[in-house]
Amino acid sequence: VMDMLALVVLAVVILFVARSLKVVPQQNAWVIERLGKYHGTLSPGLNILIPFVDRVAYKHSLKEIPLDVPSQVCTTRDNTQLKVIGKMELDRTFEEREISSPAAPKPCNSRSRKRRSMPTPSSRRRTTR
C-alpha cells in the first residue's frame, strides 16, 4: 500500500514540475493566460508557471519572414517608365509623425540648422593676457 502511495505522489510531483517549467526557444514569444485572461508574455529561456492555473495560449515566432514583392511598372513625373521591384515610402512617415506626436524628436535637418547658427570656434573672440 505504501509503495503504491509513493508511486502516485511521485507521479503527481513529476506532473506538476512538467506543467510549471517551460523552455521558450530563441526568437519566440509565448503568450500566457491565467484563468483564461491575458497575464503576460514569456521571453526566450527557462520560465516558471503556476500549474493548472497558467497556460500557454499562443506561441509566436519573432523571425523575419521575407515576402516576395511582384515587380511593377511606375511612371515618374517626367513620363519615364521604370520597372520597380519594391517600394518604400518614408516621406509620409515623417509627415504623419509630426501630426500624431508633436513631442517626437525632429528630423536631423532641423537640428543641423540650429547647429549652423551657433558660433564656430574660429569665430569666437579670443582674449589675450
Coordinates of N, CA, C and O in Angstrom, one line a residue, residues 11-123:
A11 N 4.3 10.5 -9.2 CA 3.7 10.8 -10.5 C 3.1 12.2 -10.5 O 3.2 13.0 -11.4
V12 N 2.4 12.6 -9.4 CA 1.8 14.0 -9.2 C 2.9 15.0 -9.2 O 2.8 16.1 -9.8
V13 N 4.0 14.8 -8.5 CA 5.1 15.7 -8.5 C 5.7 15.9 -9.9 O 6.0 17.0 -10.3
I14 N 5.9 14.8 -10.6 CA 6.5 14.9 -11.9 C 5.5 15.7 -12.8 O 6.0 16.5 -13.6
L15 N 4.2 15.5 -12.7 CA 3.3 16.2 -13.5 C 3.3 17.7 -13.2 O 3.3 18.5 -14.1
F16 N 3.4 18.1 -11.9 CA 3.5 19.5 -11.5 C 4.7 20.2 -12.1 O 4.7 21.3 -12.5
V17 N 5.8 19.5 -12.0 CA 7.1 20.1 -12.5 C 7.0 20.2 -14.0 O 7.5 21.2 -14.5
A18 N 6.5 19.2 -14.7 CA 6.4 19.3 -16.1 C 5.5 20.4 -16.6 O 5.7 21.1 -17.6
R19 N 4.4 20.7 -15.8 CA 3.5 21.7 -16.2 C 4.0 23.1 -15.8 O 3.5 24.1 -16.3
S20 N 4.9 23.2 -14.8 CA 5.3 24.5 -14.3 C 6.6 25.0 -15.0 O 6.8 26.3 -15.0
L21 N 7.4 24.2 -15.5 CA 8.6 24.7 -16.2 C 8.4 24.7 -17.7 O 8.1 23.6 -18.3
K22 N 8.7 25.8 -18.3 CA 8.5 25.9 -19.8 C 9.8 26.5 -20.3 O 10.3 27.5 -19.8
V23 N 10.4 25.9 -21.4 CA 11.6 26.5 -22.0 C 11.1 27.0 -23.4 O 10.7 26.3 -24.3
V24 N 11.2 28.4 -23.5 CA 10.9 29.1 -24.7 C 12.1 29.1 -25.6 O 13.2 29.6 -25.2
P25 N 12.0 28.7 -26.9 CA 13.2 28.7 -27.8 C 13.5 30.2 -28.2 O 12.7 31.1 -28.0
Q26 N 14.8 30.4 -28.7 CA 15.2 31.7 -29.2 C 14.2 32.1 -30.3 O 13.7 31.3 -31.0
Q27 N 14.1 33.4 -30.4 CA 13.3 34.1 -31.4 C 11.8 33.6 -31.4 O 11.1 33.5 -32.4
N28 N 11.3 33.4 -30.2 CA 9.9 33.0 -29.9 C 9.4 33.8 -28.7 O 10.2 34.2 -27.8
A29 N 8.1 34.0 -28.7 CA 7.5 34.6 -27.5 C 6.2 33.9 -27.3 O 5.4 33.7 -28.3
W30 N 5.9 33.5 -26.1 CA 4.7 32.7 -25.8 C 3.8 33.6 -24.9 O 4.2 34.2 -24.0
V31 N 2.5 33.6 -25.3 CA 1.5 34.4 -24.6 C 0.9 33.5 -23.5 O 0.5 32.3 -23.8
I32 N 0.9 34.0 -22.3 CA 0.4 33.2 -21.1 C -1.0 33.8 -20.7 O -1.2 35.0 -20.6
E33 N -1.9 32.9 -20.5 CA -3.2 33.2 -19.9 C -3.3 32.6 -18.5 O -2.9 31.5 -18.3
R34 N -3.8 33.4 -17.6 CA -4.1 33.0 -16.2 C -5.6 32.9 -16.0 O -6.2 34.0 -16.0
L35 N -6.1 31.7 -15.9 CA -7.5 31.5 -15.7 C -8.3 32.1 -16.9 O -9.4 32.7 -16.7
G36 N -7.8 32.0 -18.1 CA -8.4 32.5 -19.3 C -8.3 33.9 -19.7 O -8.8 34.4 -20.7
K37 N -7.5 34.7 -18.9 CA -7.3 36.1 -19.1 C -5.8 36.3 -19.4 O -4.9 35.7 -18.7
Y38 N -5.5 37.2 -20.3 CA -4.1 37.5 -20.6 C -3.3 37.9 -19.3 O -3.7 38.8 -18.6
H39 N -2.1 37.2 -19.2 CA -1.3 37.5 -18.0 C 0.0 38.1 -18.4 O 0.6 39.0 -17.7
G40 N 0.6 37.6 -19.4 CA 2.0 38.1 -19.8 C 2.5 37.4 -21.0 O 1.9 36.5 -21.6
T41 N 3.7 37.7 -21.4 CA 4.4 37.1 -22.5 C 5.8 36.6 -22.0 O 6.5 37.3 -21.3
L42 N 6.0 35.3 -22.3 CA 7.3 34.7 -21.8 C 8.4 35.0 -22.9 O 8.2 34.8 -24.1
S43 N 9.5 35.4 -22.4 CA 10.7 35.6 -23.2 C 11.5 34.3 -23.4 O 11.3 33.4 -22.6
P44 N 12.4 34.3 -24.3 CA 13.2 33.1 -24.5 C 14.0 32.7 -23.2 O 14.5 33.5 -22.5
G45 N 14.0 31.4 -23.0 CA 14.7 30.8 -21.8 C 13.8 30.0 -21.0 O 12.7 29.7 -21.3
L46 N 14.3 29.7 -19.7 CA 13.5 29.0 -18.8 C 12.5 29.9 -18.0 O 12.9 30.9 -17.5
N47 N 11.3 29.5 -18.0 CA 10.2 30.2 -17.3 C 9.4 29.3 -16.4 O 9.3 28.1 -16.7
I48 N 8.9 29.9 -15.3 CA 8.1 29.1 -14.4 C 6.7 29.6 -14.4 O 6.4 30.8 -14.3
L49 N 5.8 28.6 -14.5 CA 4.3 28.9 -14.5 C 3.7 28.3 -13.3 O 4.2 27.4 -12.7
I50 N 2.5 28.7 -13.0 CA 1.7 28.1 -11.9 C 0.9 27.0 -12.6 O 0.1 27.2 -13.5
P51 N 1.2 25.7 -12.2 CA 0.5 24.6 -12.9 C -1.0 24.6 -12.7 O -1.5 25.0 -11.7
F52 N -1.7 24.3 -13.8 CA -3.2 24.2 -13.9 C -3.9 25.6 -13.7 O -5.1 25.6 -13.8
V53 N -3.1 26.6 -13.5 CA -3.7 28.0 -13.5 C -3.3 28.8 -14.7 O -4.1 29.4 -15.4
D54 N -2.0 28.7 -15.0 CA -1.4 29.4 -16.2 C -1.4 28.4 -17.3 O -1.2 27.2 -17.1
R55 N -1.6 28.9 -18.5 CA -1.5 28.1 -19.7 C -0.9 28.9 -20.9 O -1.1 30.1 -20.9
V56 N -0.2 28.2 -21.8 CA 0.3 28.8 -23.0 C -0.8 28.9 -24.0 O -1.3 27.9 -24.5
A57 N -1.2 30.2 -24.3 CA -2.4 30.4 -25.2 C -1.9 30.4 -26.6 O -2.7 30.0 -27.5
Y58 N -0.7 31.0 -26.9 CA -0.3 31.2 -28.2 C 1.2 31.2 -28.3 O 1.9 31.8 -27.4
K59 N 1.8 30.6 -29.3 CA 3.2 30.6 -29.5 C 3.5 31.4 -30.7 O 3.1 31.0 -31.8
H60 N 4.3 32.5 -30.5 CA 4.5 33.5 -31.6 C 6.0 33.4 -32.0 O 6.9 33.5 -31.2
S61 N 6.2 33.3 -33.3 CA 7.6 33.3 -33.8 C 8.0 34.8 -34.1 O 7.3 35.5 -34.8
L62 N 9.2 35.2 -33.7 CA 9.7 36.5 -33.9 C 10.7 36.6 -35.1 O 11.3 37.6 -35.3
K63 N 10.8 35.5 -35.9 CA 11.7 35.5 -37.0 C 11.1 36.4 -38.1 O 9.9 36.5 -38.3
E64 N 12.0 37.0 -38.9 CA 11.6 37.8 -40.0 C 11.2 36.9 -41.2 O 11.9 35.9 -41.4
I65 N 10.1 37.2 -41.8 CA 9.7 36.4 -42.9 C 9.8 37.2 -44.2 O 9.1 38.2 -44.3
P66 N 10.7 36.8 -45.1 CA 10.8 37.5 -46.3 C 9.6 37.3 -47.2 O 9.1 36.2 -47.4
L67 N 9.1 38.4 -47.8 CA 8.0 38.3 -48.7 C 8.4 38.7 -50.1 O 9.1 39.7 -50.3
D68 N 7.9 38.0 -51.1 CA 8.2 38.4 -52.5 C 7.3 39.5 -52.9 O 6.1 39.3 -52.7
V69 N 7.8 40.5 -53.4 CA 7.0 41.7 -53.9 C 7.1 41.6 -55.4 O 8.2 41.7 -56.0
P70 N 5.9 41.5 -56.1 CA 6.0 41.5 -57.6 C 6.4 42.8 -58.1 O 6.2 43.9 -57.6
S71 N 7.2 42.7 -59.3 CA 7.7 44.0 -59.9 C 6.5 44.7 -60.5 O 5.5 44.2 -60.9
Q72 N 6.6 46.1 -60.5 CA 5.6 47.0 -61.0 C 6.2 48.0 -62.0 O 7.4 48.3 -61.8
V73 N 5.5 48.4 -62.9 CA 5.9 49.5 -63.8 C 5.3 50.8 -63.3 O 4.1 50.9 -63.1
C74 N 6.2 51.7 -63.0 CA 5.9 53.0 -62.5 C 6.2 54.1 -63.4 O 7.2 54.0 -64.2
T75 N 5.5 55.2 -63.4 CA 5.7 56.3 -64.3 C 6.2 57.5 -63.4 O 5.5 57.8 -62.4
T76 N 7.3 58.1 -63.8 CA 7.9 59.2 -63.0 C 7.2 60.5 -63.4 O 6.3 60.5 -64.3
R77 N 7.6 61.6 -62.8 CA 6.9 62.9 -63.1 C 7.2 63.3 -64.6 O 6.5 64.1 -65.2
D78 N 8.4 62.9 -65.1 CA 8.7 63.3 -66.5 C 8.3 62.2 -67.5 O 8.9 62.1 -68.6
N79 N 7.3 61.4 -67.1 CA 6.8 60.3 -68.0 C 7.8 59.3 -68.4 O 7.7 58.8 -69.5
T80 N 8.7 59.0 -67.6 CA 9.6 57.9 -67.8 C 9.1 56.6 -67.1 O 8.7 56.7 -65.9
Q81 N 9.1 55.5 -67.8 CA 8.6 54.3 -67.1 C 9.7 53.5 -66.6 O 10.7 53.3 -67.2
L82 N 9.6 53.1 -65.3 CA 10.6 52.3 -64.6 C 10.0 51.0 -64.1 O 8.8 51.0 -63.7
K83 N 10.7 50.0 -64.1 CA 10.3 48.7 -63.5 C 10.9 48.7 -62.1 O 12.1 48.6 -61.9
V84 N 10.0 48.7 -61.1 CA 10.4 48.7 -59.7 C 10.1 47.4 -59.1 O 9.0 46.8 -59.3
I85 N 11.1 46.9 -58.3 CA 10.9 45.6 -57.6 C 10.2 45.8 -56.3 O 9.4 45.0 -55.9
G86 N 10.5 46.9 -55.6 CA 9.9 47.1 -54.3 C 9.6 48.6 -54.2 O 10.2 49.4 -54.9
K87 N 8.8 49.0 -53.2 CA 8.5 50.4 -53.0 C 8.5 50.7 -51.4 O 7.9 49.9 -50.7
M88 N 9.1 51.8 -51.0 CA 9.1 52.1 -49.6 C 8.9 53.6 -49.5 O 9.6 54.4 -50.1
E89 N 7.9 54.0 -48.7 CA 7.6 55.5 -48.6 C 8.0 55.9 -47.2 O 7.4 55.5 -46.2
L90 N 9.0 56.7 -47.1 CA 9.5 57.3 -45.8 C 9.0 58.7 -45.6 O 8.8 59.1 -44.5
D91 N 8.7 59.4 -46.7 CA 8.3 60.8 -46.5 C 7.0 60.9 -45.8 O 6.8 61.8 -44.9
R92 N 6.0 60.1 -46.1 CA 4.7 60.1 -45.4 C 4.9 59.8 -43.9 O 4.1 60.3 -43.1
T93 N 5.8 58.9 -43.6 CA 6.1 58.5 -42.2 C 6.4 59.8 -41.4 O 5.9 60.0 -40.3
F94 N 7.3 60.6 -41.9 CA 7.7 61.8 -41.1 C 6.6 62.8 -41.0 O 6.4 63.5 -40.0
E95 N 5.8 62.9 -42.1 CA 4.7 63.8 -42.0 C 3.6 63.4 -41.0 O 3.2 64.2 -40.2
E96 N 3.3 62.1 -41.0 CA 2.3 61.6 -40.0 C 2.8 61.7 -38.6 O 2.1 61.8 -37.7
R97 N 4.2 61.5 -38.4 CA 4.7 61.6 -37.1 C 4.5 62.9 -36.4 O 4.2 63.0 -35.3
E98 N 4.7 64.0 -37.2 CA 4.5 65.3 -36.6 C 3.1 65.6 -36.2 O 2.8 66.3 -35.3
I99 N 2.1 65.0 -37.0 CA 0.7 65.2 -36.7 C 0.3 64.4 -35.5 O -0.3 64.9 -34.6
S100 N 0.7 63.1 -35.4 CA 0.3 62.2 -34.3 C 1.0 62.5 -33.0 O 0.4 62.4 -32.0
S101 N 2.3 62.9 -33.1 CA 3.1 63.1 -31.9 C 4.0 64.3 -32.0 O 5.1 64.2 -32.4
P102 N 3.5 65.5 -31.6 CA 4.3 66.7 -31.7 C 5.5 66.7 -30.8 O 6.5 67.4 -31.0
A103 N 5.5 65.8 -29.8 CA 6.6 65.8 -28.8 C 7.8 64.9 -29.4 O 8.8 64.8 -28.7
A104 N 7.6 64.3 -30.5 CA 8.6 63.4 -31.0 C 9.8 64.2 -31.5 O 9.7 65.3 -31.9
P105 N 11.0 63.6 -31.4 CA 12.2 64.3 -31.9 C 12.0 64.7 -33.3 O 11.5 64.0 -34.2
K106 N 12.6 65.9 -33.7 CA 12.5 66.4 -35.0 C 13.5 65.7 -35.9 O 14.5 65.2 -35.4
P107 N 13.3 65.7 -37.2 CA 14.3 65.1 -38.1 C 15.7 65.8 -38.1 O 15.8 66.9 -37.6
C108 N 16.7 65.1 -38.6 CA 18.0 65.7 -38.5 C 18.2 67.0 -39.1 O 19.0 67.8 -38.7
N109 N 17.4 67.3 -40.2 CA 17.6 68.6 -40.9 C 17.4 69.8 -40.0 O 18.1 70.8 -40.0
S110 N 16.4 69.8 -39.1 CA 16.1 70.9 -38.3 C 17.2 71.1 -37.2 O 17.5 72.2 -36.8
R111 N 17.7 70.0 -36.7 CA 18.8 70.1 -35.8 C 20.1 70.6 -36.4 O 20.8 71.4 -35.8
S112 N 20.3 70.3 -37.6 CA 21.5 70.8 -38.3 C 21.5 72.2 -38.5 O 22.4 73.0 -38.5
R113 N 20.3 72.8 -38.8 CA 20.1 74.2 -38.9 C 20.4 75.0 -37.7 O 21.1 76.0 -37.7
K114 N 20.0 74.4 -36.5 CA 20.4 75.0 -35.2 C 21.9 75.0 -35.0 O 22.4 76.0 -34.5
R115 N 22.5 74.0 -35.4 CA 24.0 73.9 -35.2 C 24.7 74.9 -36.0 O 25.7 75.5 -35.6
R116 N 24.2 75.2 -37.3 CA 24.9 76.1 -38.1 C 24.8 77.5 -37.6 O 25.7 78.3 -37.8
S117 N 23.8 77.8 -36.8 CA 23.7 79.2 -36.3 C 24.6 79.4 -35.1 O 24.8 80.6 -34.7
M118 N 25.1 78.4 -34.5 CA 26.0 78.5 -33.3 C 27.4 79.0 -33.8 O 27.8 78.7 -34.9
P119 N 28.0 79.8 -33.0 CA 29.4 80.3 -33.4 C 30.4 79.2 -33.5 O 30.4 78.3 -32.6
T120 N 31.2 79.2 -34.5 CA 32.3 78.2 -34.6 C 33.5 78.6 -33.7 O 33.6 79.8 -33.4
P121 N 34.4 77.7 -33.4 CA 35.5 78.1 -32.6 C 36.4 79.1 -33.2 O 36.9 80.0 -32.5
S122 N 36.5 79.2 -34.5 CA 37.3 80.2 -35.1 C 36.7 81.6 -35.1 O 37.4 82.6 -35.1
S123 N 35.4 81.7 -35.0 CA 34.7 83.0 -35.0 C 34.6 83.6 -33.6 O 34.2 84.7 -33.4

